[in-house]
XYZ file of N, CA and C in Angstrom:
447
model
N 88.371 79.840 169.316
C 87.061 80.460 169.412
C 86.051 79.440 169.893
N 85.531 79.816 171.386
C 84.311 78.660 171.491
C 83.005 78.374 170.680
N 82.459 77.617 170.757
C 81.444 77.770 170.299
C 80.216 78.217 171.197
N 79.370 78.747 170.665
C 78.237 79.395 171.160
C 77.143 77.839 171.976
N 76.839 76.962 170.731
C 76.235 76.025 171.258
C 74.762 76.139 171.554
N 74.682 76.656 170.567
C 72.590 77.242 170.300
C 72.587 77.617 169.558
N 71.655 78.448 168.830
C 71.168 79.081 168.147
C 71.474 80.905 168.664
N 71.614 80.963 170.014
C 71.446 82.509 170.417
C 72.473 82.814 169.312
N 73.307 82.924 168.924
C 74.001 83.801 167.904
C 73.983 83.934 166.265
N 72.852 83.510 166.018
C 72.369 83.720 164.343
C 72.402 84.961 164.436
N 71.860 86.256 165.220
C 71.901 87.569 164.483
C 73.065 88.212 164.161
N 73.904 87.499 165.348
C 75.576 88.171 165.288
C 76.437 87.538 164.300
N 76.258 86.308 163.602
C 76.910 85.452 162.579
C 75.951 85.589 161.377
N 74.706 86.447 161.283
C 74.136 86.917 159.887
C 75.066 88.151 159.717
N 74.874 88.824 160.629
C 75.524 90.201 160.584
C 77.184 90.081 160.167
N 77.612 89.098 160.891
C 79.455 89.170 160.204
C 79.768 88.615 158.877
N 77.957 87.590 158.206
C 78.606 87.268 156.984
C 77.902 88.635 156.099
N 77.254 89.159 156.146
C 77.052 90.757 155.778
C 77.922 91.324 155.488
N 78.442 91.775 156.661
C 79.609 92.296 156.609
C 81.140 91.799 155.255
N 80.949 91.008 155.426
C 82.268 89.887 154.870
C 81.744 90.113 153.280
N 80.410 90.190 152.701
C 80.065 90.088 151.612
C 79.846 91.445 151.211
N 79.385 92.521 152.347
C 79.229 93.623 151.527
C 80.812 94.237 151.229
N 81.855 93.978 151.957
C 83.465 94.210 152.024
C 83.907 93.758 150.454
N 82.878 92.546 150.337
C 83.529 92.055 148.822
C 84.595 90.964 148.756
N 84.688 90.615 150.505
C 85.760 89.417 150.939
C 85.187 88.178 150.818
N 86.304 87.365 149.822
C 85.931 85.774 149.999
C 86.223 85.505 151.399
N 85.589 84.663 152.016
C 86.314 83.464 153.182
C 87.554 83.359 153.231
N 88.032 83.185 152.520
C 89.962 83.002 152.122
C 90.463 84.919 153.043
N 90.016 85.562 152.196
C 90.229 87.060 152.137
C 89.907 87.651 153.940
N 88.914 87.289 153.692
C 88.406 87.643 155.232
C 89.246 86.896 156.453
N 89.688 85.545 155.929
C 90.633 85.001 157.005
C 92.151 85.563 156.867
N 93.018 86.557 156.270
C 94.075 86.894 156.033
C 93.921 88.075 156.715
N 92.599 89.142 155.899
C 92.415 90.163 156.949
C 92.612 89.904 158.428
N 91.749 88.913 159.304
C 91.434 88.955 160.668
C 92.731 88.013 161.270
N 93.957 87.550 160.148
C 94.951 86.786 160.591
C 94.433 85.428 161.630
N 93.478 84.840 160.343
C 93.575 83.578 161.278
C 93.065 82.796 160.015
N 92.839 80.994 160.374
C 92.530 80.390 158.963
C 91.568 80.457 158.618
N 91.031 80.285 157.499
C 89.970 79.741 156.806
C 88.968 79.090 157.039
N 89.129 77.685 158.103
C 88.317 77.403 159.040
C 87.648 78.125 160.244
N 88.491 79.122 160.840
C 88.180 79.711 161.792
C 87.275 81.107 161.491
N 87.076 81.490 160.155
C 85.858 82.300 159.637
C 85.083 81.146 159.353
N 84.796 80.065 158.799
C 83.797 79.425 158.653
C 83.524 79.097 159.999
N 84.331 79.022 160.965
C 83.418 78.522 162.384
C 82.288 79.811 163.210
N 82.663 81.114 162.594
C 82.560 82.299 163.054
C 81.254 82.346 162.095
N 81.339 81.804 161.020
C 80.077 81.764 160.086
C 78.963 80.813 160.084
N 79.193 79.867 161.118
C 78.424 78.800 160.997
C 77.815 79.140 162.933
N 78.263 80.125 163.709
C 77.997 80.332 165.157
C 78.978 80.049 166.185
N 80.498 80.238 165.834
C 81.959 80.442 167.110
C 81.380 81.454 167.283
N 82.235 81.841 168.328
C 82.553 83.642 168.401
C 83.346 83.790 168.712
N 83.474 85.093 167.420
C 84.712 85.492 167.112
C 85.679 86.208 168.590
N 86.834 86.123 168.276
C 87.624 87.074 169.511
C 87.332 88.211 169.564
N 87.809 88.673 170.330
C 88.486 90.549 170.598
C 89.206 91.032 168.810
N 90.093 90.130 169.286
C 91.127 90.661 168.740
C 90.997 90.047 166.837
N 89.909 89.389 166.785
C 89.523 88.820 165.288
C 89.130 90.207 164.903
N 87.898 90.610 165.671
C 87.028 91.612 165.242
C 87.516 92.967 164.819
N 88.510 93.039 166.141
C 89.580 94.403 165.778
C 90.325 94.167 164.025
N 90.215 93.014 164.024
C 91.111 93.202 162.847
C 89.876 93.306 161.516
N 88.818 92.948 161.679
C 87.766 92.229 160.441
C 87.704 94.140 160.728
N 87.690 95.158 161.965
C 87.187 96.425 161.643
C 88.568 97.004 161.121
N 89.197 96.935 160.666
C 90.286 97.577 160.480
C 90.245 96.971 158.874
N 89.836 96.153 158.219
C 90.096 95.462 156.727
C 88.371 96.498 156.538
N 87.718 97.087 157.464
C 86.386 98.369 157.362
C 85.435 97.607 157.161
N 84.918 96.811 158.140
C 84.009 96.007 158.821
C 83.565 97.122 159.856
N 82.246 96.758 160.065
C 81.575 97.760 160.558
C 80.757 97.098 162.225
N 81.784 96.870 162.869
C 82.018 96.494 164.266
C 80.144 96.505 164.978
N 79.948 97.769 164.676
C 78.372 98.298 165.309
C 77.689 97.490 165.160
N 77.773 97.143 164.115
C 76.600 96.648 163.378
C 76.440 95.006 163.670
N 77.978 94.863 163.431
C 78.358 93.361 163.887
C 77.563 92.643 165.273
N 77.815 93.811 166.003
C 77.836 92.672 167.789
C 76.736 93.829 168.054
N 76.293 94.836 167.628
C 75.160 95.485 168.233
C 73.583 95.448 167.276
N 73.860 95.061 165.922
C 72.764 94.969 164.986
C 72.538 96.896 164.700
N 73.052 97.663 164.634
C 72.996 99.040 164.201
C 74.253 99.532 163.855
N 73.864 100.727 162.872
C 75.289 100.837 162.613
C 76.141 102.256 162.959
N 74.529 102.572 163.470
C 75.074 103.941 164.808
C 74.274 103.505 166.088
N 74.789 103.819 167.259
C 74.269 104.193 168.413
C 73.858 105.541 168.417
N 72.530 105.592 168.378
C 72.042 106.736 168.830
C 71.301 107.143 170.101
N 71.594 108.696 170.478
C 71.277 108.649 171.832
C 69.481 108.644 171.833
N 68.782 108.712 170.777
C 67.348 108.053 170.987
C 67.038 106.208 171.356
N 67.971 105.979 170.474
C 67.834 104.287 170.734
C 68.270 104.175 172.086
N 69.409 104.760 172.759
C 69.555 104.455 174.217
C 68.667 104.856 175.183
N 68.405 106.081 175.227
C 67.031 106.408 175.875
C 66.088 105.089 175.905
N 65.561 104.594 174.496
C 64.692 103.764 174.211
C 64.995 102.409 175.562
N 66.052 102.131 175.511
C 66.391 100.592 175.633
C 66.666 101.062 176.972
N 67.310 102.048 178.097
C 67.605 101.877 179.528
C 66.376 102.717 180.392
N 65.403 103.707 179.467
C 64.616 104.278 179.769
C 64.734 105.440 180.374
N 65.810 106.074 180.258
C 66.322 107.724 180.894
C 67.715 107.925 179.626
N 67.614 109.212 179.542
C 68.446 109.944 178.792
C 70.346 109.550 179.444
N 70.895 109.116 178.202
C 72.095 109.035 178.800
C 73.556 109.561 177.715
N 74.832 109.579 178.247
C 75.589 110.138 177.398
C 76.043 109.262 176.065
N 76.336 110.211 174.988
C 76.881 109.617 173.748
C 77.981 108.985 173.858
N 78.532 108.106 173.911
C 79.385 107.425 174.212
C 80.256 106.515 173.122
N 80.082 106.954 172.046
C 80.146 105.449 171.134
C 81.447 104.891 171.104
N 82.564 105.189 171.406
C 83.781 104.530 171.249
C 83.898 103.465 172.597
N 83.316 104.038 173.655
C 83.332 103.059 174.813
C 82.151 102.394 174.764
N 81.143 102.298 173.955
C 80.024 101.366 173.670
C 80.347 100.429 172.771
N 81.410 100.957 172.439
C 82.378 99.725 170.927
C 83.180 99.067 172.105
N 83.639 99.477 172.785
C 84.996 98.711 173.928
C 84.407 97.972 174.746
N 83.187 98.394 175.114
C 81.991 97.540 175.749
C 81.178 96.090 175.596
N 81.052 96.174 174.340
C 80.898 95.408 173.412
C 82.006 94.483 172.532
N 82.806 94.840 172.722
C 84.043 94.000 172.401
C 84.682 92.977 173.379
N 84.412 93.807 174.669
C 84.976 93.141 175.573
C 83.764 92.221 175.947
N 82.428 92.024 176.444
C 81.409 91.312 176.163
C 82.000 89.801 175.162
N 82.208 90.279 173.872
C 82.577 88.973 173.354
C 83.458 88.538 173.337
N 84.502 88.963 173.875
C 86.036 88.532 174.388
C 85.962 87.949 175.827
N 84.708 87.904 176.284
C 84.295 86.907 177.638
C 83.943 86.451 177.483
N 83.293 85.730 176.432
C 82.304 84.959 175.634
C 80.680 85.197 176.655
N 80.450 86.154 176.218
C 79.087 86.777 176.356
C 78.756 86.910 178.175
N 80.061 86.803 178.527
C 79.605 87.104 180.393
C 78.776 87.844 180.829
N 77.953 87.550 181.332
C 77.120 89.041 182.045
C 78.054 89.863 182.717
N 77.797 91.052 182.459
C 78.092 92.580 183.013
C 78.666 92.242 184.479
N 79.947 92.654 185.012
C 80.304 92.842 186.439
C 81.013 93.815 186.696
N 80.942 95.116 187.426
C 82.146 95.853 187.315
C 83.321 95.768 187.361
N 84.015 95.077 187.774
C 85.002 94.415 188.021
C 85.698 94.129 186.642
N 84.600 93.281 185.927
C 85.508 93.396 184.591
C 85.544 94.449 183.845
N 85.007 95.840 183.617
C 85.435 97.319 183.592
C 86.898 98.029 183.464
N 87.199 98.043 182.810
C 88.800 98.807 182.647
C 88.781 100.279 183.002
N 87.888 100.686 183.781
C 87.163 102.361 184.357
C 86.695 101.721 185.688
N 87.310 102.582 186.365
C 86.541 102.185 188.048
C 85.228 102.887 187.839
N 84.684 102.676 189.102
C 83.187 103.487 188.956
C 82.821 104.730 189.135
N 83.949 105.445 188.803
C 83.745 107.047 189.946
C 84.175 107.604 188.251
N 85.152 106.839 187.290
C 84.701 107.568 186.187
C 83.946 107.161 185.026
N 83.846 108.582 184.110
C 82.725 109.019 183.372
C 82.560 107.642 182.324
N 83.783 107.410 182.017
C 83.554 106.324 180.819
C 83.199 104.709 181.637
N 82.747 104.915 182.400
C 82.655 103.299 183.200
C 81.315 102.908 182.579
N 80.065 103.892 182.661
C 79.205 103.943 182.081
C 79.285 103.171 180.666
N 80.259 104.399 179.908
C 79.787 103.771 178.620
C 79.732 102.201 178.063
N 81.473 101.794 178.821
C 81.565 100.840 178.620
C 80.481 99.661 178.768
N 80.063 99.828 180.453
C 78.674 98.949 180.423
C 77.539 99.056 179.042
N 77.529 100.473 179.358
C 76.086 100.323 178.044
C 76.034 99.224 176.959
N 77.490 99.188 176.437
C 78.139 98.682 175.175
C 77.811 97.253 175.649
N 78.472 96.833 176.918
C 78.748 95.473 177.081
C 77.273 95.066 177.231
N 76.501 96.127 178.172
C 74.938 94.987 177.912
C 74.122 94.601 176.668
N 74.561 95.636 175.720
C 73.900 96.278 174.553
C 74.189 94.821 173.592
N 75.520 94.623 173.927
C 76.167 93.162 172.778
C 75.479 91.965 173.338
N 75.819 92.073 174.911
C 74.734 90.052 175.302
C 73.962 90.575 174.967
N 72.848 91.327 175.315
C 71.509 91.631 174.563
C 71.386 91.231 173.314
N 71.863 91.704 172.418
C 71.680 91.684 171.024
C 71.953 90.046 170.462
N 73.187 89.503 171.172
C 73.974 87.849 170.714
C 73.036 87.276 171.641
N 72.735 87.386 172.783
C 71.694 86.258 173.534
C 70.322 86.618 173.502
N 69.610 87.415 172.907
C 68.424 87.726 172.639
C 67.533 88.187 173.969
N 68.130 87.656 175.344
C 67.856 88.603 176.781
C 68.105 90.104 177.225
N 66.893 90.569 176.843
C 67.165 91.929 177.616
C 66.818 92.407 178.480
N 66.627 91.855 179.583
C 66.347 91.869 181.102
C 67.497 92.833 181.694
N 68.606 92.490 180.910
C 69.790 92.893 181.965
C 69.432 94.677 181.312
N 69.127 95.169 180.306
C 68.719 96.588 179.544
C 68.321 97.575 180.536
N 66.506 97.492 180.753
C 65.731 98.359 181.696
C 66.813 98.438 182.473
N 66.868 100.148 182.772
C 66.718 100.305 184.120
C 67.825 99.858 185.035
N 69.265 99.486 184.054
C 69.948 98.558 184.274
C 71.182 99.243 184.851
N 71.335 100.816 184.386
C 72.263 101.909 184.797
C 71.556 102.528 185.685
């Protein structure tokens, strides 16, 4: 797990020790869940970031993913309106895949290319939403937001 190397990721490493404490998981516990050591949640707690495939597992021990890498713990289609400035579709499972994959690049900006949906379909969208929605939220820039679909 790299490290971040700033500060941009205090909201996303408040939010996963949240998570970890409202679960009721020690450090120990939380590293068995996400199958990795002990150190490697304290690096995730102190500002790494976490994998893909950590997170999949911290949501599966019912960690609450949303909340984690987006700071909410629903996407709602008012908050999206809010943030791209036109009405767009509900999407939330590909706004989770979006966002997952975001931190499994370690916070890359948005390219279609990295998209697992070409552009002609419906879920290509969502996925972006998700993926801008997470750098947004972990790098505190939301330039890439407006206006951005």
């Amino acid at each position: 797990m790299p490290s971040n190397g700033s500060d941009s990721l205090s909201g996303l490493t408040i939010r996963f020790i949240e998570e970890r404490v409202r679960l009721g998981l020690s450090v120990q516990e939380a590293a068995e869940a996400c199958v990795v050591t002990r150190n490697a949640i304290g690096g995730i707690q102190r500002g790494a970031i976490p994998s893909g495939s950590v997170l999949a597992r911290f949501a599966t021990a019912g960690a609450d993913i949303n909340f984690i890498l987006l700071g909410c713990h629903r996407i709602s289609p008012a908050a999206l309106t809010k943030l791209f400035g036109k009405t767009l579709p509900m999407q939330e499972p590909l706004h989770l895949l979006g966002a997952v994959m975001c931190v499994s690049n370690a916070n890359a900006e948005y390219t279609p290319d990295l998209n697992p949906y070409p552009a002609s379909s419906p879920h290509h969208a969502g996925v972006e939403i998700g993926w801008r929605m997470a750098r947004a939220a972990i790098t505190g820039d939301t330039t890439a937001l407006p206006g951005a679909l």
